[in-house]
Amino acid sequence: MEFIASSINQRIVRISAHLNPPPNSQMEGSCGLLRRGNCRAKGGSPGFKVAILGAAGGIGQPLAMLMKMNPLVSVLHLYDVVNTPGVTADISHMDTGAVVRGFLGKEQLEDALTGMDLVIIPAGVPRKPGMSRDDLFNINAGIVKTLCEGISKSCPNAIVNLISNPVNSTVPIAAEVFKKAGTYDPKRLLGVTMLDVVRANTFVAEVLGLDPREVNVPVVGGHAGVTILPLLSQVKPPCSFTVEETEYLTSRIQNGGTEVVEAKAGAGSATLSMAYAAVKFADACLRGLRGDAGVVECAFVSSQVTELPFVATKVRLGRNGVEEIYPLGPLNEFERAGLEKAKKELGGSIEKGISFARK
Ligand SMILES: NC(=O)c1ccc[n+]([C@@H]2O[C@H](COP(=O)([O-])OP(=O)(O)OC[C@H]3O[C@@H](n4cnc5c(N)ncnc54)[C@H](O)[C@@H]3O)[C@@H](O)[C@H]2O)c1
Ligand SMILES: O=C(O)C[C@H](O)C(=O)O
C-alpha cells in the first residue's frame, strides 16, 4: 500500500516538475526523467551533440524537429530567448534516439553550448516585404556577436553553421569574434547557403523536366541578390540552356528569398524550405565529422579562391569541418560578368561585418 502511494506521489511530483521547471533550471526531455531515476534504460544513441540557437523561431522549430529525426544526433540542445519550454516538451515526445534539452535566456547559453560538436544558428529577425537582407544588419549583427562569444567560451571546437542574415556580413562578424577570443578556426565556420542550391536544383529541374533529386547546381558567391551566382554551365547532369532560360533561372534563384518574403506578406521569410536546407547541410557536416568520404556541398567560407576573404564555393567536409575548398571552375561569359557584380557587393558586406566586430 505504502509503496503504491509513494509511487503515485513520485509520479505526481515528476509530472509537475516537468510542467513547471524551477526558474533557471534547464528544461529536459526524456533525460530529465532519467536523472530522477524513473526510467530503466539510458535514452539516446551514439552520435553527435548539436545545439540550435534560435530554436523557437520560424526556422528553429522545424529544424529542431528534423534534427530530432536525424540518426547521427544523440543530444539536441534547443536554445532561444523565448518559448523553448514548449518547443522542447513537444519535440522531446518524438520516439527517435536524440535526447532533447531546452535552454531559455542568456544565463543558460553556456549550458546550452557546453560539449557541442555542431552549433546551428538561425537566431535573429527575418525580412518583411521591401527590405533587403542588409536591413537586418543592425539587429542581427549584435545577436550573432553575442552567440559567437558564447561559442568561443563554451565549445570553441564546434563546427558552426550560420544561417542568420545577412550571411555575407554575419560570417565575417563571427570570424572576428572568434579571432578576438583566440579560438578562430576558419575550417569550422560555415555560412549556410544551401537554400540557394536547393532552390536552384528545384527550378532547374522544372525547366529540364527532371526529378530535382537528380539535379545538382553549384551556387557560388554569397547569399543576397546578385551575390548569389548559380553556375548553370556546371549543372549535373550536364545540360545546356538557352539565353532566355539562363536569364530566367539566374534571376529566379537570386530572388528566391524575396519571392517567399512577398508571398508571406509580412509574416516572415523562408522557414520550412530553410529548415530542410539547414538539415541537409548539417547532415553533410555530421557525415564529414564521422569521417565519410566525398561529402561536398556549397558554403560561404573563409577562402582564397577569389581576392575576397570569404566566398561561397563547393567545399569538401570532413573530420575538421572544411577540408578542401574547390576553385570556381570554368565560367562562361555570363557567369564571369555575374561574378564581377557579385564580388563588388560582397566586398562591401564583408567589410561592414568586419568593421562592426572590430569596433
Ligand atoms: N541563410 C539562409 O539561407 C536563410 C534563410 C532563411 C532565413 N534566414 C535568416 O534566419 C534568421 C531567422 O529567421 P526566422 O524566420 O527563423 O525568424 P524568427 O523571427 O521566426 O525566429 C528567430 C528566432 O531567433 C530568436 N532570437 C532572437 N534573438 C536571439 C538571441 N539573442 N539568442 C537566441 N535566439 C534569439 C527569436 O526569439 C526567434 O525565436 C533571419 O535572420 C533570416 O533572415 C537565413
Ligand atoms: O530572403 C530572406 O530574407 C531569407 C533567406 O535569406 C532566403 O533566401 O530565403
Coordinates of C-alpha atoms and ligand atoms in Angstrom, one line a residue:
M1 CA 0.0 0.0 0.0
E2 CA 2.7 2.4 1.1
F3 CA 4.8 1.5 -2.0
I4 CA 1.9 2.3 -4.3
A5 CA 1.1 5.6 -2.6
S6 CA 4.7 6.7 -2.8
S7 CA 5.0 5.6 -6.4
I8 CA 1.9 7.6 -7.2
N9 CA 3.3 10.6 -5.3
Q10 CA 6.6 10.3 -7.2
R11 CA 4.7 10.3 -10.4
I12 CA 2.8 13.4 -9.5
V13 CA 6.0 15.1 -8.4
R14 CA 7.6 14.0 -11.7
I15 CA 4.8 15.4 -13.8
S16 CA 4.6 18.7 -12.0
A17 CA 8.4 19.1 -12.2
H18 CA 8.2 18.6 -15.9
L19 CA 5.4 21.1 -16.4
N20 CA 6.8 23.7 -14.0
P21 CA 10.6 23.6 -14.1
P22 CA 12.1 25.7 -11.4
P23 CA 13.4 29.1 -12.6
N24 CA 16.8 29.0 -14.2
S25 CA 16.8 25.2 -14.4
Q26 CA 17.3 23.7 -17.9
M27 CA 14.3 22.0 -19.4
E28 CA 14.7 18.5 -20.3
G29 CA 13.1 16.0 -22.5
S30 CA 13.3 12.3 -21.7
C31 CA 16.6 12.8 -19.9
G32 CA 15.0 14.8 -17.0
L33 CA 13.1 11.7 -16.1
L34 CA 16.2 9.5 -16.3
R35 CA 18.0 11.7 -13.8
R36 CA 15.2 11.3 -11.3
G37 CA 15.6 7.6 -11.6
N38 CA 12.2 6.8 -13.1
C39 CA 13.4 5.1 -16.2
R40 CA 15.5 1.9 -16.5
A41 CA 17.0 2.4 -19.9
K42 CA 19.5 5.0 -21.0
G43 CA 18.0 7.4 -23.5
G44 CA 19.7 8.5 -26.7
S45 CA 22.0 6.8 -29.2
P46 CA 25.7 7.2 -30.1
G47 CA 26.2 10.2 -32.2
F48 CA 26.9 13.9 -32.2
K49 CA 25.8 16.7 -29.9
V50 CA 24.0 19.5 -31.7
A51 CA 22.8 22.9 -30.5
I52 CA 20.3 25.1 -32.3
L53 CA 20.4 28.8 -31.2
G54 CA 17.1 30.5 -32.1
A55 CA 15.3 27.1 -31.8
A56 CA 11.8 28.6 -31.1
G57 CA 11.7 30.6 -34.3
G58 CA 10.2 30.0 -37.7
I59 CA 13.2 28.1 -38.9
G60 CA 14.3 26.9 -35.5
Q61 CA 11.2 24.8 -34.8
P62 CA 11.0 22.7 -38.0
L63 CA 14.8 22.5 -37.9
A64 CA 14.7 21.1 -34.3
M65 CA 12.1 18.6 -35.4
L66 CA 14.1 17.4 -38.4
M67 CA 17.3 17.2 -36.3
K68 CA 15.5 15.1 -33.7
M69 CA 14.8 12.7 -36.6
N70 CA 18.5 12.6 -37.7
P71 CA 20.1 9.3 -36.6
L72 CA 23.5 11.0 -36.4
V73 CA 22.3 13.2 -33.5
S74 CA 22.5 11.8 -29.9
V75 CA 21.9 15.0 -28.0
L76 CA 19.9 18.1 -29.2
H77 CA 20.1 21.3 -27.3
L78 CA 17.4 23.9 -28.1
Y79 CA 18.3 27.5 -27.1
D80 CA 16.3 30.7 -27.5
V81 CA 15.4 33.8 -25.6
V82 CA 11.7 32.8 -25.7
N83 CA 9.4 29.8 -25.8
T84 CA 11.9 26.9 -25.5
P85 CA 10.0 25.1 -22.7
G86 CA 7.1 24.4 -25.1
V87 CA 9.2 23.6 -28.1
T88 CA 11.4 21.3 -26.0
A89 CA 8.4 19.5 -24.4
D90 CA 6.8 19.0 -27.8
I91 CA 9.8 17.7 -29.7
S92 CA 11.1 15.5 -26.8
H93 CA 8.0 13.3 -27.2
M94 CA 9.2 12.1 -30.7
D95 CA 10.3 8.5 -30.4
T96 CA 13.7 9.0 -32.0
G97 CA 17.1 8.5 -30.5
A98 CA 18.3 12.0 -29.7
V99 CA 17.8 13.3 -26.2
V100 CA 16.4 16.9 -26.2
R101 CA 17.2 19.6 -23.7
G102 CA 15.8 23.2 -23.7
F103 CA 17.6 26.3 -22.6
L104 CA 16.0 29.7 -22.1
G105 CA 17.7 33.1 -21.9
K106 CA 21.3 34.3 -21.9
E107 CA 22.1 32.9 -18.4
Q108 CA 21.6 29.4 -19.9
L109 CA 23.6 29.9 -23.1
E110 CA 26.8 28.4 -21.6
D111 CA 25.0 25.2 -20.5
A112 CA 23.3 25.0 -23.9
L113 CA 26.7 25.1 -25.7
T114 CA 29.0 23.1 -23.5
G115 CA 30.2 19.9 -25.2
M116 CA 28.5 20.6 -28.5
D117 CA 30.0 19.2 -31.8
L118 CA 27.8 21.3 -34.1
V119 CA 26.1 24.6 -33.4
I120 CA 23.4 25.8 -35.9
I121 CA 22.4 29.5 -35.7
P122 CA 19.1 30.6 -37.1
A123 CA 18.6 33.3 -34.4
G124 CA 17.6 36.8 -35.5
V125 CA 14.9 38.8 -37.2
P126 CA 13.7 37.9 -40.7
R127 CA 12.8 40.3 -43.6
K128 CA 9.5 41.9 -44.4
P129 CA 8.4 42.9 -47.9
G130 CA 10.5 45.9 -49.2
M131 CA 13.5 45.1 -47.0
S132 CA 16.9 43.8 -48.1
R133 CA 18.8 41.3 -46.0
D134 CA 21.3 44.1 -45.2
D135 CA 18.4 45.9 -43.5
L136 CA 18.6 43.2 -40.8
F137 CA 22.2 44.0 -40.0
N138 CA 21.6 46.4 -37.1
I139 CA 19.6 43.9 -35.1
N140 CA 21.2 40.6 -36.2
A141 CA 24.9 41.6 -36.0
G142 CA 24.6 42.1 -32.3
I143 CA 22.7 38.8 -31.8
V144 CA 25.3 36.8 -33.8
K145 CA 28.2 38.6 -31.9
T146 CA 26.8 37.6 -28.5
L147 CA 26.1 34.0 -29.5
C148 CA 29.6 33.6 -31.0
E149 CA 31.2 34.9 -27.9
G150 CA 29.3 32.1 -26.1
I151 CA 30.6 29.6 -28.6
S152 CA 34.2 30.8 -28.0
K153 CA 33.8 30.3 -24.3
S154 CA 31.8 27.0 -24.1
C155 CA 32.5 25.0 -27.3
P156 CA 35.4 26.6 -29.2
N157 CA 36.0 23.4 -31.3
A158 CA 32.4 23.1 -32.5
I159 CA 31.5 23.4 -36.2
V160 CA 29.3 26.5 -36.6
N161 CA 26.6 26.6 -39.3
L162 CA 25.5 30.3 -39.5
I163 CA 22.0 30.9 -41.0
S164 CA 21.2 34.4 -39.6
N165 CA 21.1 37.2 -42.2
P166 CA 22.8 39.0 -43.7
V167 CA 25.1 35.9 -44.1
N168 CA 27.5 37.9 -46.2
S169 CA 28.2 40.0 -43.1
T170 CA 27.4 37.7 -40.1
V171 CA 30.0 35.2 -41.1
P172 CA 32.8 37.8 -41.1
I173 CA 31.4 39.0 -37.7
A174 CA 31.6 35.5 -36.3
A175 CA 35.2 35.2 -37.6
E176 CA 36.3 38.4 -35.9
V177 CA 34.6 37.4 -32.6
F178 CA 36.5 34.1 -32.7
K179 CA 39.8 35.8 -33.6
K180 CA 39.4 38.1 -30.7
A181 CA 38.8 35.2 -28.4
G182 CA 41.8 33.3 -29.9
T183 CA 39.6 30.4 -31.0
Y184 CA 39.2 31.1 -34.7
D185 CA 39.5 28.0 -37.0
P186 CA 38.3 29.0 -40.5
K187 CA 37.6 25.3 -41.2
R188 CA 34.9 25.3 -38.6
L189 CA 32.9 28.4 -39.6
L190 CA 30.4 27.9 -42.4
G191 CA 27.7 30.3 -43.7
V192 CA 24.7 28.3 -44.8
T193 CA 23.9 29.0 -48.5
M194 CA 22.3 25.6 -49.0
L195 CA 18.9 27.1 -49.6
D196 CA 20.2 28.7 -52.8
V197 CA 21.4 25.3 -54.0
V198 CA 18.1 23.7 -53.0
R199 CA 16.2 26.3 -54.9
A200 CA 18.5 26.1 -57.9
N201 CA 18.1 22.3 -58.1
T202 CA 14.3 22.7 -58.0
F203 CA 14.0 25.5 -60.6
V204 CA 16.5 23.9 -63.0
A205 CA 14.7 20.5 -62.7
E206 CA 11.4 22.2 -63.5
V207 CA 12.9 23.7 -66.7
L208 CA 14.6 20.5 -67.7
G209 CA 11.7 18.3 -66.8
L210 CA 13.8 16.2 -64.4
D211 CA 13.4 14.9 -60.8
P212 CA 15.1 17.7 -58.6
R213 CA 16.8 14.9 -56.6
E214 CA 18.8 14.1 -59.7
V215 CA 20.0 17.7 -60.3
N216 CA 23.0 19.4 -58.7
V217 CA 23.6 23.1 -59.3
P218 CA 26.7 24.7 -57.8
V219 CA 25.8 28.2 -56.4
V220 CA 28.8 30.4 -55.5
G221 CA 29.4 34.0 -54.3
G222 CA 27.3 34.9 -51.3
H223 CA 23.7 34.9 -50.0
A224 CA 22.0 38.1 -51.2
G225 CA 20.7 39.3 -54.6
V226 CA 23.4 39.5 -57.2
T227 CA 25.9 37.8 -54.9
I228 CA 24.0 34.6 -55.4
L229 CA 25.6 33.2 -58.5
P230 CA 24.3 29.8 -59.9
L231 CA 26.8 28.2 -62.2
L232 CA 24.4 26.8 -64.8
S233 CA 27.3 25.8 -67.0
Q234 CA 28.3 23.3 -64.3
V235 CA 24.9 21.6 -63.7
K236 CA 24.9 17.9 -63.2
P237 CA 23.7 16.0 -65.2
P238 CA 25.4 18.0 -67.9
C239 CA 22.8 20.1 -69.9
S240 CA 22.5 23.3 -71.8
F241 CA 20.2 26.3 -71.5
T242 CA 19.0 29.0 -73.9
V243 CA 19.9 32.6 -73.2
E244 CA 16.3 33.1 -72.0
E245 CA 16.4 30.1 -69.7
T246 CA 19.8 31.2 -68.3
E247 CA 18.4 34.7 -67.5
Y248 CA 15.2 33.4 -66.1
L249 CA 16.8 30.8 -63.9
T250 CA 19.6 33.1 -62.6
S251 CA 17.1 35.8 -61.7
R252 CA 14.6 33.3 -60.0
I253 CA 17.4 31.8 -58.0
Q254 CA 18.8 35.2 -57.0
N255 CA 15.3 36.4 -56.0
G256 CA 14.0 33.1 -54.4
G257 CA 14.1 34.6 -50.9
T258 CA 12.2 37.7 -52.0
E259 CA 9.6 35.5 -53.7
V260 CA 8.9 33.9 -50.4
V261 CA 9.0 37.2 -48.4
E262 CA 6.5 38.7 -50.7
A263 CA 4.2 35.6 -50.7
K264 CA 4.3 35.6 -46.9
A265 CA 3.2 39.3 -47.0
G266 CA 4.8 40.4 -43.7
A267 CA 4.7 37.1 -41.9
G268 CA 8.4 36.5 -42.3
S269 CA 10.7 34.8 -44.8
A270 CA 11.5 31.2 -45.8
T271 CA 11.3 28.9 -42.8
L272 CA 10.2 25.4 -44.0
S273 CA 12.4 25.2 -47.1
M274 CA 15.2 26.8 -45.0
A275 CA 14.8 24.2 -42.2
Y276 CA 15.0 21.5 -44.9
A277 CA 18.1 23.0 -46.4
A278 CA 19.7 23.6 -43.0
V279 CA 19.2 19.9 -42.1
K280 CA 20.6 18.8 -45.4
F281 CA 23.7 20.9 -44.7
A282 CA 24.0 19.9 -41.1
D283 CA 23.7 16.3 -42.0
A284 CA 26.6 16.7 -44.5
C285 CA 28.7 18.4 -41.8
L286 CA 28.0 15.5 -39.4
R287 CA 28.8 12.9 -42.1
G288 CA 32.1 14.7 -42.6
L289 CA 32.8 14.7 -38.9
R290 CA 32.1 11.0 -38.8
G291 CA 34.8 10.6 -41.5
D292 CA 32.6 9.8 -44.5
A293 CA 34.5 10.3 -47.8
G294 CA 33.4 12.6 -50.6
V295 CA 31.0 14.9 -48.8
V296 CA 30.8 18.0 -51.0
E297 CA 28.4 21.0 -50.6
C298 CA 28.4 24.7 -51.2
A299 CA 29.0 27.0 -48.3
F300 CA 30.2 30.6 -47.6
V301 CA 33.6 30.2 -46.0
S302 CA 37.0 31.9 -45.5
S303 CA 38.7 31.3 -48.8
Q304 CA 41.5 32.3 -51.2
V305 CA 39.6 31.3 -54.3
T306 CA 38.9 35.0 -55.1
E307 CA 40.6 38.2 -53.8
L308 CA 37.8 38.4 -51.2
P309 CA 38.3 36.9 -47.7
F310 CA 35.1 35.0 -47.8
V311 CA 33.1 33.4 -50.7
A312 CA 30.7 30.6 -51.2
T313 CA 32.0 27.7 -53.3
K314 CA 31.9 24.0 -53.2
V315 CA 33.8 22.6 -50.2
R316 CA 34.6 19.1 -49.0
L317 CA 33.5 18.4 -45.5
G318 CA 35.5 16.2 -43.2
R319 CA 36.6 15.5 -39.6
N320 CA 37.8 19.1 -39.1
G321 CA 35.0 20.8 -41.0
V322 CA 36.1 22.3 -44.3
E323 CA 38.9 20.0 -45.5
E324 CA 39.1 21.3 -49.1
I325 CA 37.9 24.4 -51.0
Y326 CA 37.3 23.9 -54.7
P327 CA 38.0 26.5 -57.3
L328 CA 35.1 28.1 -59.1
G329 CA 35.9 26.0 -62.3
P330 CA 35.5 27.2 -65.9
L331 CA 32.9 30.0 -66.1
N332 CA 31.1 31.2 -69.2
E333 CA 30.9 34.8 -70.2
F334 CA 27.6 35.3 -68.5
E335 CA 28.9 33.8 -65.2
R336 CA 32.1 35.8 -65.4
A337 CA 30.1 39.0 -65.6
G338 CA 27.9 37.8 -62.8
L339 CA 31.0 37.1 -60.6
E340 CA 32.3 40.6 -61.1
K341 CA 29.0 42.1 -59.9
A342 CA 28.8 39.6 -57.0
K343 CA 32.3 40.5 -55.8
K344 CA 31.6 44.2 -55.8
E345 CA 28.6 43.9 -53.5
L346 CA 30.1 41.0 -51.4
G347 CA 33.3 43.0 -50.6
G348 CA 31.2 45.8 -49.0
S349 CA 29.1 43.4 -47.0
I350 CA 32.2 41.5 -45.7
E351 CA 33.9 44.8 -44.8
K352 CA 30.7 46.0 -43.0
G353 CA 30.7 42.9 -40.8
I354 CA 34.4 43.1 -40.0
S355 CA 34.2 46.8 -39.0
F356 CA 31.2 46.1 -36.8
A357 CA 33.0 43.3 -34.9
R358 CA 36.3 45.3 -34.6
K359 CA 34.5 48.4 -33.1
Ligands
LIG1 N1 20.8 31.6 -44.7 C1 19.7 31.5 -45.3 O1 19.5 30.9 -46.4 C2 18.4 32.0 -44.6 C3 17.2 31.5 -45.0 C4 16.0 32.0 -44.3 C5 16.1 32.8 -43.2 N2 17.4 33.2 -42.8 C6 17.5 34.1 -41.7 O2 17.4 33.4 -40.5 C7 17.0 34.2 -39.4 C8 15.8 33.6 -38.6 O3 14.7 33.6 -39.4 P1 13.3 33.0 -38.8 O4 12.3 33.1 -39.9 O5 13.5 31.8 -38.1 O6 13.0 34.2 -37.8 P2 12.0 34.1 -36.5 O7 11.8 35.5 -36.0 O8 10.8 33.3 -36.8 O9 12.9 33.3 -35.4 C9 14.1 33.9 -34.9 C10 14.3 33.3 -33.5 O10 15.5 33.9 -33.0 C11 15.3 34.1 -31.6 N3 16.3 35.1 -31.1 C12 16.3 36.4 -31.2 N4 17.3 36.9 -30.5 C13 18.0 35.8 -30.0 C14 19.2 35.7 -29.2 N5 19.9 36.7 -28.8 N6 19.6 34.4 -28.9 C15 18.8 33.4 -29.3 N7 17.7 33.4 -30.1 C16 17.3 34.7 -30.4 C17 13.9 34.7 -31.6 O11 13.4 34.6 -30.3 C18 13.2 33.8 -32.5 O12 12.6 32.6 -31.9 C19 16.7 35.6 -40.1 O13 17.8 36.4 -39.9 C20 16.5 35.2 -41.5 O14 16.8 36.3 -42.4 C21 18.5 32.8 -43.5
LIG2 O1 15.2 36.1 -48.2 C1 15.3 36.1 -46.9 O2 15.3 37.2 -46.3 C2 15.6 34.9 -46.2 C3 16.6 34.0 -46.8 O3 17.8 34.6 -46.9 C4 16.2 33.3 -48.1 O4 17.0 33.3 -49.0 O5 15.0 32.9 -48.2

